[in-house]
Coordinates of C-alpha atoms in Angstrom, one line a residue:
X1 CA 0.0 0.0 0.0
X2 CA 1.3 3.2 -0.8
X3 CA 2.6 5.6 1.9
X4 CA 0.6 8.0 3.6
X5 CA 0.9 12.3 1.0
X6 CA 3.8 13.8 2.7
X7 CA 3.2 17.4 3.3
X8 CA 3.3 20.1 0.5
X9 CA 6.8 20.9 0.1
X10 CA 5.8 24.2 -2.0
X11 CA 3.1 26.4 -3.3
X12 CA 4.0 25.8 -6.6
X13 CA 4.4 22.3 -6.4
X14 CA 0.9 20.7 -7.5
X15 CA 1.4 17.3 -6.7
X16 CA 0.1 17.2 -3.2
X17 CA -3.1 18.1 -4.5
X18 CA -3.0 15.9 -7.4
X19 CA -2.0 12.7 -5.0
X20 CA -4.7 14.2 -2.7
X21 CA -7.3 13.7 -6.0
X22 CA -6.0 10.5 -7.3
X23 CA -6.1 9.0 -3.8
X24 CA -9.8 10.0 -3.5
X25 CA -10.8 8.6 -7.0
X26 CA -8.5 5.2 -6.9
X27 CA -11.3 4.9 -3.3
X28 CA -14.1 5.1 -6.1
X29 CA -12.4 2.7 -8.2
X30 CA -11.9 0.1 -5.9
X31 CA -15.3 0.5 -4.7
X32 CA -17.0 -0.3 -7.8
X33 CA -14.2 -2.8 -8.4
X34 CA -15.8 -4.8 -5.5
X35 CA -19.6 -3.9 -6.4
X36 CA -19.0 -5.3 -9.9
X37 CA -16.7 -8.5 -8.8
X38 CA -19.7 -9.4 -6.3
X39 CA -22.1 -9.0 -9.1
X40 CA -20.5 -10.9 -11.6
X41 CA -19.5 -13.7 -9.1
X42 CA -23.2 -14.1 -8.5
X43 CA -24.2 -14.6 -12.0
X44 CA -20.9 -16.9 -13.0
X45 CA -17.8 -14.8 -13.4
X46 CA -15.7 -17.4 -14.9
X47 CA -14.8 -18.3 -18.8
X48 CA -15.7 -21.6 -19.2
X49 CA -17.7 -22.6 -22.3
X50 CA -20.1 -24.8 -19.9
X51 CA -21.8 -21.9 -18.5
X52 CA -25.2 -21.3 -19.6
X53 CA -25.9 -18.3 -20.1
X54 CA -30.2 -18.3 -20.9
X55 CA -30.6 -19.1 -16.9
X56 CA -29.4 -15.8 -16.3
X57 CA -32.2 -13.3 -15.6
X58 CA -32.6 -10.7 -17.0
X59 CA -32.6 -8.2 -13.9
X60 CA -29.4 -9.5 -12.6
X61 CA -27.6 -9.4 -16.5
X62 CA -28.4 -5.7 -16.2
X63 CA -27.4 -4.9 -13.1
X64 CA -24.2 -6.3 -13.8
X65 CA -23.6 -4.3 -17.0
X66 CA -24.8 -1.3 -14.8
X67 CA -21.9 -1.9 -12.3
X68 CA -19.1 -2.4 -15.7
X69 CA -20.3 0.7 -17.2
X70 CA -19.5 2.2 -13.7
X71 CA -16.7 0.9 -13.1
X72 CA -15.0 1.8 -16.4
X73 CA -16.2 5.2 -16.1
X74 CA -14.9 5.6 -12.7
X75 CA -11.2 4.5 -14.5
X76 CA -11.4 6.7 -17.0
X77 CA -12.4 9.6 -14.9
X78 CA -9.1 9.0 -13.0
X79 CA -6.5 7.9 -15.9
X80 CA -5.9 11.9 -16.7
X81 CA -4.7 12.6 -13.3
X82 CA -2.6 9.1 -12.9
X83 CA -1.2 10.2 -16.0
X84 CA 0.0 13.7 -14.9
X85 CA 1.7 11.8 -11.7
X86 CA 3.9 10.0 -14.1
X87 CA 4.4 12.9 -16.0
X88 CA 5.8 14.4 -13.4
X89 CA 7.6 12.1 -11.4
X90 CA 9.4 11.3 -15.0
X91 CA 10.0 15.5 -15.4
X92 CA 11.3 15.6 -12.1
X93 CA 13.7 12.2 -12.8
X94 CA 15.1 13.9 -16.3
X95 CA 15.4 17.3 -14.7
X96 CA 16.2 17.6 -10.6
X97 CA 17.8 20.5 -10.8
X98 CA 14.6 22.8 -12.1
X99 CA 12.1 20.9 -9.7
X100 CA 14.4 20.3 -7.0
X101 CA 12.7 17.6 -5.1
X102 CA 14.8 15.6 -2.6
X103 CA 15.5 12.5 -3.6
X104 CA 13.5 10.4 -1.0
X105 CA 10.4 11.9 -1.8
X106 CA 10.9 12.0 -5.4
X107 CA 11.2 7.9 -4.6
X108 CA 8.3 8.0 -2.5
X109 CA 6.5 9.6 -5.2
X110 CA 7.4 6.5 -7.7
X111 CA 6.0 4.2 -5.1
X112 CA 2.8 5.8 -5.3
X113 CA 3.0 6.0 -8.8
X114 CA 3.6 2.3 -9.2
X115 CA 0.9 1.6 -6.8
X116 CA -2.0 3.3 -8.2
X117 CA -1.0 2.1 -12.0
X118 CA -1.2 -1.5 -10.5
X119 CA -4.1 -1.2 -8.9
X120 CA -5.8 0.9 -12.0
X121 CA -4.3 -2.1 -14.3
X122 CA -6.2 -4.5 -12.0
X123 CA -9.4 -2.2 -12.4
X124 CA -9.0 -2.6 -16.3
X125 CA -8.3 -6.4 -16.2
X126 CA -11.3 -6.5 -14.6
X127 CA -13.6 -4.2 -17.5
X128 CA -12.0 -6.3 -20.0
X129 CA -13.1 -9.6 -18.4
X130 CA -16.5 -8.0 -17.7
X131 CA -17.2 -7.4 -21.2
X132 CA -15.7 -10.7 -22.5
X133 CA -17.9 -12.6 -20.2
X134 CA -21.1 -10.0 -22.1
X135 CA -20.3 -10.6 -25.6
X136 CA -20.2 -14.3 -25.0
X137 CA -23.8 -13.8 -22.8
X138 CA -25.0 -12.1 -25.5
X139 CA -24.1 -14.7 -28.3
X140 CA -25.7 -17.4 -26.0
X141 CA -28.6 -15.4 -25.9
X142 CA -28.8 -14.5 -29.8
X143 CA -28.1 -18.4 -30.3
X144 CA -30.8 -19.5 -28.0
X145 CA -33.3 -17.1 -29.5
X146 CA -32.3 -18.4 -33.0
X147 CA -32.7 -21.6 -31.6
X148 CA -36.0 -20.6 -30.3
X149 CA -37.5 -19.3 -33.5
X150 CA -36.6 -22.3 -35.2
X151 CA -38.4 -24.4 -32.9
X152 CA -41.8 -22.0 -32.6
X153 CA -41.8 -22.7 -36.7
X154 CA -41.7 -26.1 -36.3
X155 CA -44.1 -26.5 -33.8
X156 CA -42.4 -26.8 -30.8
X157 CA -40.4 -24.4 -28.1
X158 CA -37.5 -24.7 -26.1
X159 CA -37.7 -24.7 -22.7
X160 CA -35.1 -23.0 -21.2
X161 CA -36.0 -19.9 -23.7
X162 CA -39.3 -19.8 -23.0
X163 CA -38.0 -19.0 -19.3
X164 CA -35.8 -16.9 -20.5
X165 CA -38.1 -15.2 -22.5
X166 CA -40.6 -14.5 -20.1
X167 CA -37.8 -13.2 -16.8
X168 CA -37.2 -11.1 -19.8
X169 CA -40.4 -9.9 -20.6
X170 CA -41.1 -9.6 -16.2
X171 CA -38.2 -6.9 -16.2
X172 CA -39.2 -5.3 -19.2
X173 CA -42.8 -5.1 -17.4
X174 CA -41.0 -3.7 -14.5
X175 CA -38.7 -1.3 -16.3
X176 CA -42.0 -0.3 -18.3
X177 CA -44.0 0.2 -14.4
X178 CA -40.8 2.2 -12.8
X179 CA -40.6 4.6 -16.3
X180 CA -44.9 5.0 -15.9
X181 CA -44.2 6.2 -12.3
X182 CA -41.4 8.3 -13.3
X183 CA -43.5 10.2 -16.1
X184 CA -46.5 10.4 -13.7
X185 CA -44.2 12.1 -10.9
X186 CA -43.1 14.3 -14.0
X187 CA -46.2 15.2 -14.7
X188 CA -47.4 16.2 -11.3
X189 CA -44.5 18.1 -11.0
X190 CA -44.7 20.1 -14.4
X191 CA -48.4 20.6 -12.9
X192 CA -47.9 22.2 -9.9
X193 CA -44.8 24.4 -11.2
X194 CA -47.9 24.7 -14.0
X195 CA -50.3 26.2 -11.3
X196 CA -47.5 27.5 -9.5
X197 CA -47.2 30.3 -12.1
X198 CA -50.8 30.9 -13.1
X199 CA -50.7 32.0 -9.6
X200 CA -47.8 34.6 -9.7
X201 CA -49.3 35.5 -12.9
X202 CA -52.9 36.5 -11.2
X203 CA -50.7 38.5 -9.2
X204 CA -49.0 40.2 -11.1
X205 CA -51.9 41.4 -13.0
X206 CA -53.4 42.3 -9.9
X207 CA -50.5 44.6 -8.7
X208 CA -50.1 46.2 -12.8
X209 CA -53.9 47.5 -11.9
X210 CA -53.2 48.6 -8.5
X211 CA -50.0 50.2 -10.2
X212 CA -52.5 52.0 -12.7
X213 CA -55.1 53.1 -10.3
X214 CA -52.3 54.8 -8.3
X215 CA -50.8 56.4 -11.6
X216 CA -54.3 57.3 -12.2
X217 CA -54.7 59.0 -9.0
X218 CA -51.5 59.7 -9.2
X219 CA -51.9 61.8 -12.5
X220 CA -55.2 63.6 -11.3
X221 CA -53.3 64.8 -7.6
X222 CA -50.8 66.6 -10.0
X223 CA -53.1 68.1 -12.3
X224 CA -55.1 69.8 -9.4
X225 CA -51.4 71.1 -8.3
X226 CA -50.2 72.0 -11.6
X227 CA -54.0 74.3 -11.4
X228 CA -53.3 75.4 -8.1
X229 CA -50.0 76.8 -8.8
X230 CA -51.2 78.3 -11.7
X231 CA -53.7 80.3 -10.0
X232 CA -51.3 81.5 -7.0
X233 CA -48.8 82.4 -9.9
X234 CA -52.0 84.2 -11.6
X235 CA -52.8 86.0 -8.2
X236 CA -48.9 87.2 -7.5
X237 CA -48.7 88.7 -10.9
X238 CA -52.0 90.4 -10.3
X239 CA -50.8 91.1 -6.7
X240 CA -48.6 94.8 -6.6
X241 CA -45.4 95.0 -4.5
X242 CA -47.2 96.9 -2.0
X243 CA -50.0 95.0 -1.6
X244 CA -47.5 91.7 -1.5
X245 CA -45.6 93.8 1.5
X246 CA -49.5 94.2 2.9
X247 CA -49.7 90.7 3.0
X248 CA -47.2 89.9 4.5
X249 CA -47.3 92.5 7.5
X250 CA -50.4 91.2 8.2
X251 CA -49.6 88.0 8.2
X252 CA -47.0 88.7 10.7
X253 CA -49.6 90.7 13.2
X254 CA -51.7 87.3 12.9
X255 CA -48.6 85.5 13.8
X256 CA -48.1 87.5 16.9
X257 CA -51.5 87.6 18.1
X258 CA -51.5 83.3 17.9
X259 CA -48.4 83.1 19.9
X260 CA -49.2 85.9 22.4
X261 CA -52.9 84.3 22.9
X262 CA -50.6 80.6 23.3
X263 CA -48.0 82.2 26.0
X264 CA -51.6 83.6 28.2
X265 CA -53.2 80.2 27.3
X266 CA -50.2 78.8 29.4
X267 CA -49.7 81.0 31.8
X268 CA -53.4 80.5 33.2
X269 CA -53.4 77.0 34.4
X270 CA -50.2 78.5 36.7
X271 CA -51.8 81.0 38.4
X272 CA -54.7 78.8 39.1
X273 CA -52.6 76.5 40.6
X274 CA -50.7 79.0 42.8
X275 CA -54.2 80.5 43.8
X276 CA -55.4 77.0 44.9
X277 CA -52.1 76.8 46.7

């Protein structure tokens, strides 16, 4: 097993980060490694020519090429980065004087290297197996149906295809039932987000005539000012300087007379209280 990433020896240097990546997708690997070796186990992993194939059901033949399909595209996802390892570990072996890496963790970083391509090397043994063992289904399956159709035209029908044929035509059935519920959860989904927005579009048409009854009133509260001012302006121009002066000195006296008849107003409740007293 490969050593535990040694710390970062630079900010430039990306391959902490990289073995960091690697490390956490050669996990994935071996993970659907196992998944599809259990799988494949259960339905006959080996390559003898005895094996046969038709008693395989149908549900099981597809989960397996489920877990291949995952498994190759969990190696593939990782072969870039594995890749750039070796890159570099071979940059840093051809030139140590630009990299400058010491020479036990350069070595250390081979050892990982040679690791995760064994391991990824394992991982493809295992694909190509996989899909040996599903070309040779499938040509047992094609035969047997050939087989099959043979017999139906002659009048009779083979017995282990006619099991075959109907585990087949259960797990269509099934596949068939699970796509029905997906569509129908579809469906009630595109029908709320349907309803959803007939909603928020009844309110928005309710707000864009609220909006034009206030622009309305809106519109009629300025006219009546624009009218206003026009009269004042009217009445000023009509209005002589000396009667403007008039105005306002009489304005003024009004202003005095409030806030002398407010300052007696107060004073009052005072006295009344210093009488009581």
């Amino acid at each position: 097993a490969p050593s535990k990433p040694a710390a970062k020896p630079a900010a430039e240097d990306p391959w902490h980060d990289l073995e960091v990546e690697v490390d956490v997708a050669m996990r994935a690997v071996t993970n659907a490694r196992e998944q599809f070796r259990q799988a494949q186990d259960k339905v006959g992993g080996g390559d003898g020519g005895g094996k046969d194939w038709t008693r395989v059901s149908a549900t099981a033949a597809q989960q397996v090429d489920g877990l291949l399909s995952h498994l190759a595209q969990q190696i593939a996802a990782v072969e870039p980065d594995v890749q750039m390892m070796q890159s570099g570990v071979q940059a840093a072996l051809d030139h140590p004087e630009k990299y400058n890496v010491a020479t036990a963790e350069l070595q250390r970083r081979q050892d990982v290297v040679q690791s995760v391509t064994r391991r990824l090397a394992k991982a493809k043994s295992d694909v190509a197996h996989g899909m040996r063992l599903r070309e040779k289904r499938k040509a047992a399956l094609q035969e047997a149906q050939t087989r099959a159709q043979t017999a139906n035209g002659a009048g009779t029908t083979g017995g282990n295809m006619t099991g075959y044929m109907e585990q087949e035509m259960e797990a269509q059935r099934d596949l068939r039932a699970d796509h029905d519920q997906a569509l129908e959860r579809i469906e009630a989904g595109v029908k709320s987000a349907e309803d959803k927005a007939k909603t928020i579009n009844r309110e928005l048409d309710d707000q864009n005539r609220q909006l034009r009854d206030v622009e309305h009133d809106m519109d009629g509260v300025q006219m009546k000012i624009d009218s206003s001012m026009q009269r004042i302006g009217v009445l000023l121009d009509k209005t002589s300087d000396k009667g403007k002066i008039g105005i306002i000195v009489c304005l003024m006296v009004v202003l005095a007379i409030l806030v002398v008849f407010l300052f007696s107003a107060n004073d009052e409740p005072s006295a009344s209280a210093s009488t009581s007293e």
